[in-house]
mmCIF file with all atom_site columns, C-alpha atoms in Angstrom:
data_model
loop_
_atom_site.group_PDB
_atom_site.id
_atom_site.type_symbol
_atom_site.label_atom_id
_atom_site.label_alt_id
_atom_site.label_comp_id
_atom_site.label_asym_id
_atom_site.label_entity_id
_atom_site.label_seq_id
_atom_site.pdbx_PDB_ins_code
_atom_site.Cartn_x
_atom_site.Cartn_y
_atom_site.Cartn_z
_atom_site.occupancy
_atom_site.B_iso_or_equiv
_atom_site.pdbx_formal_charge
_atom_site.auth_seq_id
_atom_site.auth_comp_id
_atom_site.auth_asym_id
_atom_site.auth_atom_id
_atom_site.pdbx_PDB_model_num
ATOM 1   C CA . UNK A 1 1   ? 19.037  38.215  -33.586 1.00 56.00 ? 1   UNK A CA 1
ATOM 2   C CA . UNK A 1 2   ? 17.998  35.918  -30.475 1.00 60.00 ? 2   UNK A CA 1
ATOM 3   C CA . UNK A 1 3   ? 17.145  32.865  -31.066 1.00 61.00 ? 3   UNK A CA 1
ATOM 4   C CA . UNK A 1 4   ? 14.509  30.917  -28.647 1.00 63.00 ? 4   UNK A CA 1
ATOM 5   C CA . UNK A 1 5   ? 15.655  28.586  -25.825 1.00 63.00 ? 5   UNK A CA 1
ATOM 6   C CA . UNK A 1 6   ? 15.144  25.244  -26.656 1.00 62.00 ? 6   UNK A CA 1
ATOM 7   C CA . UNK A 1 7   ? 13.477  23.090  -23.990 1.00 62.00 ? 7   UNK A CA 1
ATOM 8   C CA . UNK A 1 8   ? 15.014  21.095  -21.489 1.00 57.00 ? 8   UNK A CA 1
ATOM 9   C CA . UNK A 1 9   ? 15.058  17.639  -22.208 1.00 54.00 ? 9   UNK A CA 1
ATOM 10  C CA . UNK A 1 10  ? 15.342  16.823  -18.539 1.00 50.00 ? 10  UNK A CA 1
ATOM 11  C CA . UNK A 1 11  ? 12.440  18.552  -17.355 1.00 50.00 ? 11  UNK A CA 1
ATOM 12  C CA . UNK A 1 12  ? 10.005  16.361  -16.291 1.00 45.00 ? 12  UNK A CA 1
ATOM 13  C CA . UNK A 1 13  ? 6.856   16.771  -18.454 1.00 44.00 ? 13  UNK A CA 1
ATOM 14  C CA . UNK A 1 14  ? 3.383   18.076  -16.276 1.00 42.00 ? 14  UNK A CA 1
ATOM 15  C CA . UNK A 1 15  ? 1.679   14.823  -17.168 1.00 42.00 ? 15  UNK A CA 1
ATOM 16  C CA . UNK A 1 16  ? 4.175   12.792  -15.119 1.00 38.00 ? 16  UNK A CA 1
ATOM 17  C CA . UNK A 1 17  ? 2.354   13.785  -12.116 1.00 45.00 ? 17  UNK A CA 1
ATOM 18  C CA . UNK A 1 18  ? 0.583   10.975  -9.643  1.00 54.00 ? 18  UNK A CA 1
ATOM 19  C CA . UNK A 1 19  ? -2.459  9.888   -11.561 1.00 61.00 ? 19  UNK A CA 1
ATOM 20  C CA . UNK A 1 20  ? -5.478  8.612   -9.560  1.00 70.00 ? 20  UNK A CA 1
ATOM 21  C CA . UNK A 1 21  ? -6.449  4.827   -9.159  1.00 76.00 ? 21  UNK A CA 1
ATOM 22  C CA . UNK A 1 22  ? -3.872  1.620   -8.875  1.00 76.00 ? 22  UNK A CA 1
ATOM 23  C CA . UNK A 1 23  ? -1.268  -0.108  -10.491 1.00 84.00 ? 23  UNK A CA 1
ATOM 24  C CA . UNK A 1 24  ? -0.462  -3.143  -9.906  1.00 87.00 ? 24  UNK A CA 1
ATOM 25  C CA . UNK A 1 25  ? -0.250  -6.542  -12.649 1.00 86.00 ? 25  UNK A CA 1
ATOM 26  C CA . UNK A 1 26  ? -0.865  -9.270  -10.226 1.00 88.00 ? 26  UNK A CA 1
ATOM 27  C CA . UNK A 1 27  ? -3.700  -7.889  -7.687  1.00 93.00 ? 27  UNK A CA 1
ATOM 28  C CA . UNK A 1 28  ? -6.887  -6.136  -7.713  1.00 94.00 ? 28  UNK A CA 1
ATOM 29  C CA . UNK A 1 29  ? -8.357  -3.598  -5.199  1.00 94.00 ? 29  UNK A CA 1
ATOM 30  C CA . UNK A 1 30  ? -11.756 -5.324  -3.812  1.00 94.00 ? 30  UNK A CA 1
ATOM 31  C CA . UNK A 1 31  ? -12.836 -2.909  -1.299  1.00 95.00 ? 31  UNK A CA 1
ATOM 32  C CA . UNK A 1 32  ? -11.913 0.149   -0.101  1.00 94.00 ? 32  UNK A CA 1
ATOM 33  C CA . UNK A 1 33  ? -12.889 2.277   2.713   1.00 92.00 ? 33  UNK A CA 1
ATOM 34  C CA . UNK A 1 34  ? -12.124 4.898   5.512   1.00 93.00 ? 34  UNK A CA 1
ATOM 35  C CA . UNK A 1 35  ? -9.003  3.075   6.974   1.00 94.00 ? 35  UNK A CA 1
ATOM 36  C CA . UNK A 1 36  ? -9.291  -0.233  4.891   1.00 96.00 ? 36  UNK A CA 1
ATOM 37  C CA . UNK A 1 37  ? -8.430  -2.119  1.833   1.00 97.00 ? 37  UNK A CA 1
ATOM 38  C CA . UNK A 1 38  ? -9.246  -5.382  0.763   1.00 97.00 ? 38  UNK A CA 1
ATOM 39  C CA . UNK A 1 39  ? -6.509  -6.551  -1.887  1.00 97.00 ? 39  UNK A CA 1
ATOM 40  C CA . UNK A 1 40  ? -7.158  -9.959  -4.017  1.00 96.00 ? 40  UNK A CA 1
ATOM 41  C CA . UNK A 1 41  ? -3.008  -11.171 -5.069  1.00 95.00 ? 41  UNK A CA 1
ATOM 42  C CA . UNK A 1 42  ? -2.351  -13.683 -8.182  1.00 93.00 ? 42  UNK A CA 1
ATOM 43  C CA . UNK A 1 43  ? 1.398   -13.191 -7.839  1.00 89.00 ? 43  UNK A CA 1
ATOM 44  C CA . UNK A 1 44  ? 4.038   -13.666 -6.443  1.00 88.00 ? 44  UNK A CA 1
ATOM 45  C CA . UNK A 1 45  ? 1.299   -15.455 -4.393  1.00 91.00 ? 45  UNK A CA 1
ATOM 46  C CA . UNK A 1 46  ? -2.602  -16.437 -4.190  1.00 94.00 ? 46  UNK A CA 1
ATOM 47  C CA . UNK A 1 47  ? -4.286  -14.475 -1.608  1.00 95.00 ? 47  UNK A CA 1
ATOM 48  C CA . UNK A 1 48  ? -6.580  -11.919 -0.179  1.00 97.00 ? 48  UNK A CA 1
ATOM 49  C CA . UNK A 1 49  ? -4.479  -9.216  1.635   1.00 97.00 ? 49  UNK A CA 1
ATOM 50  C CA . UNK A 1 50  ? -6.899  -7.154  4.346   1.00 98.00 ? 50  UNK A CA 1
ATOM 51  C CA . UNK A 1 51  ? -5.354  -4.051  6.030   1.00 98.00 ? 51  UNK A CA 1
ATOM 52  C CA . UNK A 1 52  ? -7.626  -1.996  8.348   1.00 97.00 ? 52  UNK A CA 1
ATOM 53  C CA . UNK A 1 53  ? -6.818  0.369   11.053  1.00 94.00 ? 53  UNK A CA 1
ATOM 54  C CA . UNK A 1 54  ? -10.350 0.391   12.700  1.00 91.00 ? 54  UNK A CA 1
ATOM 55  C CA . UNK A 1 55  ? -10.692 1.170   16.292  1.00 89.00 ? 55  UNK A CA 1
ATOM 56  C CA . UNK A 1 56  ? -7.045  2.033   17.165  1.00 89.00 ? 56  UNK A CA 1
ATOM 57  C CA . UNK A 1 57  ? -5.523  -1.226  15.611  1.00 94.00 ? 57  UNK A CA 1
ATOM 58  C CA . UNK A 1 58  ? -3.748  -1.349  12.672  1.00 97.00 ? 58  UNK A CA 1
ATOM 59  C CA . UNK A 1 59  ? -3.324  -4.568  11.302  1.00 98.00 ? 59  UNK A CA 1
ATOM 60  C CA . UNK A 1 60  ? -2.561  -7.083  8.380   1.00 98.00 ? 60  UNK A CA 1
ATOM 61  C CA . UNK A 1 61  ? -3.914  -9.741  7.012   1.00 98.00 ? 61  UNK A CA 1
ATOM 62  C CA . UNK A 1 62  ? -3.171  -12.589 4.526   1.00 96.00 ? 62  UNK A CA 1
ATOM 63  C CA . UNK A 1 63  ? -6.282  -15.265 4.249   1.00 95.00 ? 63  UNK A CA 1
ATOM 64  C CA . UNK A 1 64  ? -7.586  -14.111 7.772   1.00 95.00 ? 64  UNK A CA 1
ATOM 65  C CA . UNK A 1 65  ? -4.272  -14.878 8.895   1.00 96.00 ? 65  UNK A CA 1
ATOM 66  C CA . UNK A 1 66  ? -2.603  -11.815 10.555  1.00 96.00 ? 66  UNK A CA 1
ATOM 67  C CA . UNK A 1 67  ? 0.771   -10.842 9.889   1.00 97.00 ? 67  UNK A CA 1
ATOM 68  C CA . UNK A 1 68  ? 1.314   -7.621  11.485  1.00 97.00 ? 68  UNK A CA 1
ATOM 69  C CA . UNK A 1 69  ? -0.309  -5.434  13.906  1.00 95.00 ? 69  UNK A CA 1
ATOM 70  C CA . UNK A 1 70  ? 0.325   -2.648  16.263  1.00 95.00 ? 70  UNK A CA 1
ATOM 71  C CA . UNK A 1 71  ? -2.059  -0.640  18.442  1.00 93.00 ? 71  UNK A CA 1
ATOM 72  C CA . UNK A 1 72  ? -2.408  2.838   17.388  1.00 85.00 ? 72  UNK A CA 1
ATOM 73  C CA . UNK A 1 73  ? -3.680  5.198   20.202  1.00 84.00 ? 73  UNK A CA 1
ATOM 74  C CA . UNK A 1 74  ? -1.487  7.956   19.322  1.00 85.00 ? 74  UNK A CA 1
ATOM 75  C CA . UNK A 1 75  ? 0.204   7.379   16.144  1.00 87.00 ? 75  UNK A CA 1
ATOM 76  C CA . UNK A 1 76  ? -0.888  5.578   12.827  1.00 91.00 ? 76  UNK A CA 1
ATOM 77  C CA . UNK A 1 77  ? 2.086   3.773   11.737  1.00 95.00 ? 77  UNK A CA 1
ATOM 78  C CA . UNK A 1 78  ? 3.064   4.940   7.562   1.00 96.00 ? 78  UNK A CA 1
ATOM 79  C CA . UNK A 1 79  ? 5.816   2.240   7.015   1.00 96.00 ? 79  UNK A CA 1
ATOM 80  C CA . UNK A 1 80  ? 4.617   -1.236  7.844   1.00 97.00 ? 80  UNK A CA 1
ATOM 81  C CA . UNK A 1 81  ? 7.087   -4.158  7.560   1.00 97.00 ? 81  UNK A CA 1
ATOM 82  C CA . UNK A 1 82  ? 6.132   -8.054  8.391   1.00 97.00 ? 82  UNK A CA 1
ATOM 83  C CA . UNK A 1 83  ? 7.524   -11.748 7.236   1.00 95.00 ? 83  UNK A CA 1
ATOM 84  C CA . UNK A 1 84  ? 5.091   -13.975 5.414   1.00 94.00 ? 84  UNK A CA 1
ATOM 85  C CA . UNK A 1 85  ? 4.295   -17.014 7.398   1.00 93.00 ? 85  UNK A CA 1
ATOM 86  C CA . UNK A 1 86  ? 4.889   -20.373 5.933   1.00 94.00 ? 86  UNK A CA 1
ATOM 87  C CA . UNK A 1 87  ? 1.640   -21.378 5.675   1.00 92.00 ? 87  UNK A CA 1
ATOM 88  C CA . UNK A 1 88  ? 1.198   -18.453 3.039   1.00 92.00 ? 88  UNK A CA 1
ATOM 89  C CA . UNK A 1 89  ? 4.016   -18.417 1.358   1.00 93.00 ? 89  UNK A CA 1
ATOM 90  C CA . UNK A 1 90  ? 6.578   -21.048 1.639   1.00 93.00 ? 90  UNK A CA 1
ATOM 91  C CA . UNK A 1 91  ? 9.620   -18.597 0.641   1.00 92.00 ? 91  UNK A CA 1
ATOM 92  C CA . UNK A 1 92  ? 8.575   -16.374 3.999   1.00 94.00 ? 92  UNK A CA 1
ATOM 93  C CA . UNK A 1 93  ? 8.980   -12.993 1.422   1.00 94.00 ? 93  UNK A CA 1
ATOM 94  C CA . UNK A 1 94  ? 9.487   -9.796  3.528   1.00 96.00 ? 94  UNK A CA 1
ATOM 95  C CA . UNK A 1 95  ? 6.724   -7.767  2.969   1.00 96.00 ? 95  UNK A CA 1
ATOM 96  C CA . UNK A 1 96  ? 6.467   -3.820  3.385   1.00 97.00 ? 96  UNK A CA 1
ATOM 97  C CA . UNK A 1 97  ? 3.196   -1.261  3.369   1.00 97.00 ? 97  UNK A CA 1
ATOM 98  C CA . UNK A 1 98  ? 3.676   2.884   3.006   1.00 97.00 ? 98  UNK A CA 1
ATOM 99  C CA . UNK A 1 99  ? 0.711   4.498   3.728   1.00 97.00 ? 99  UNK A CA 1
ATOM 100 C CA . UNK A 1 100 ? 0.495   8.432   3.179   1.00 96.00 ? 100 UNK A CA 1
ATOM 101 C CA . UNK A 1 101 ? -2.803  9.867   4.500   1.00 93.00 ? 101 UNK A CA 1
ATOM 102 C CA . UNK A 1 102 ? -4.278  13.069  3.925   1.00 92.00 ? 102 UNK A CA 1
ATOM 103 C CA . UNK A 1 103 ? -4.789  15.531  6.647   1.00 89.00 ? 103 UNK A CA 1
ATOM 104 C CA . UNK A 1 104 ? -8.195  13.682  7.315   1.00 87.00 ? 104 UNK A CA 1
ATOM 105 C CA . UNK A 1 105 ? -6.607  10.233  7.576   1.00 87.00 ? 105 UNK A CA 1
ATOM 106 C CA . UNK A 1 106 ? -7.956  9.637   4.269   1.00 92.00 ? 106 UNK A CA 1
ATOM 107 C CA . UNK A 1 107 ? -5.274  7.232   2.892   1.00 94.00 ? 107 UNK A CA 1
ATOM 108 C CA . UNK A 1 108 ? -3.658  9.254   -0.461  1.00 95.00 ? 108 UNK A CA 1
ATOM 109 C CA . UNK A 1 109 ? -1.250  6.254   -1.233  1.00 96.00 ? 109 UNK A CA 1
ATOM 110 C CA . UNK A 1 110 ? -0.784  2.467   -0.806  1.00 96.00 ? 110 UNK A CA 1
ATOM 111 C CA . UNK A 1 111 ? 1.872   0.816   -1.674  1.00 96.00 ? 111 UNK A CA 1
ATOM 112 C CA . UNK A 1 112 ? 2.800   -3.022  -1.114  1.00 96.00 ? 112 UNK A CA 1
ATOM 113 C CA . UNK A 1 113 ? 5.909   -4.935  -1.267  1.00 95.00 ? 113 UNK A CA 1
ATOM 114 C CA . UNK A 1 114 ? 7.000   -7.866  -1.268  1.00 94.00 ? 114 UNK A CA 1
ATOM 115 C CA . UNK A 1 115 ? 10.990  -8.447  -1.050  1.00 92.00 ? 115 UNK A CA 1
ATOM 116 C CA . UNK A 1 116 ? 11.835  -4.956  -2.454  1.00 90.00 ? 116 UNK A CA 1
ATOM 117 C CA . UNK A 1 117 ? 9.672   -4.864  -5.461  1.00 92.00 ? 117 UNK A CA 1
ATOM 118 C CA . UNK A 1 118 ? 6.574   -3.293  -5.203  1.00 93.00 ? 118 UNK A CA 1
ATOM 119 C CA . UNK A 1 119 ? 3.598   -5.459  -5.883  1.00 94.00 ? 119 UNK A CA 1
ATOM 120 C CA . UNK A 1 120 ? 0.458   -2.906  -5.791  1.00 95.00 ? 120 UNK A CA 1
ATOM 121 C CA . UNK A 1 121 ? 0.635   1.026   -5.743  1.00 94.00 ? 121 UNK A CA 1
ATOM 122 C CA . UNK A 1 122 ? -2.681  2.917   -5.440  1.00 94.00 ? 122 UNK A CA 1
ATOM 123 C CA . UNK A 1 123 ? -2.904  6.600   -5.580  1.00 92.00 ? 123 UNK A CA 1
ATOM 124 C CA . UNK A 1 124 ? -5.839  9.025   -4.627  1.00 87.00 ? 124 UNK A CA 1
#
């Protein structure tokens, strides 16, 4: 008699898959649109964290404060990394942004960091 296969335990379940909209438990999407996001932070510090990458120029900003920025005539940067000014945050945290886009330059994920733990992760 054969007996049935039991499942694998390690096999990752189909619901596991990336589920639309964002996680985060200190910030709160504002605004979003083609190539911008408008993020309001309650931890690990107060603050309203802009990116947009209008008109060739990617850029970040903290309080209309700009932290990073790069002109983009031929590539759109994915991995974005910049140092908090003091005037921000007084610990200077390293801060990181992944961006995955969609063959449209629609942005599919957004992900912020701030020393090594992510902060915000928003999925499409």
């Amino acid at each position: 008699m054969a007996y049935p296969t039991p499942p694998n335990p390690f096999e990752p379940a189909a619901e596991i898959a990336d589920q639309p909209g964002a996680v985060s438990e200190s910030a709160r999407l504002d605004k979003k649109f083609f190539l911008y996001r408008e993020i309001d932070f309650e931890q690990p510090l107060v603050a309203k964290f802009v990116y947009t990458g209008w008109w060739f120029r990617q850029a970040i900003y903290f309080d209309q404060t700009p932290v990073w920025f790069r002109i983009s005539w031929t590539k759109i940067h994915t991995e974005l990394a910049f140092q908090l000014p003091p005037s921000i945050d007084p610990l200077q945290r390293l801060g990181q942004v992944e961006i995955e886009f969609t063959r449209g330059l629609m942005i599919r994920r957004f992900r912020i960091w701030f020393d090594a733990k992510i902060v915000y992760d928003e999925i499409h």
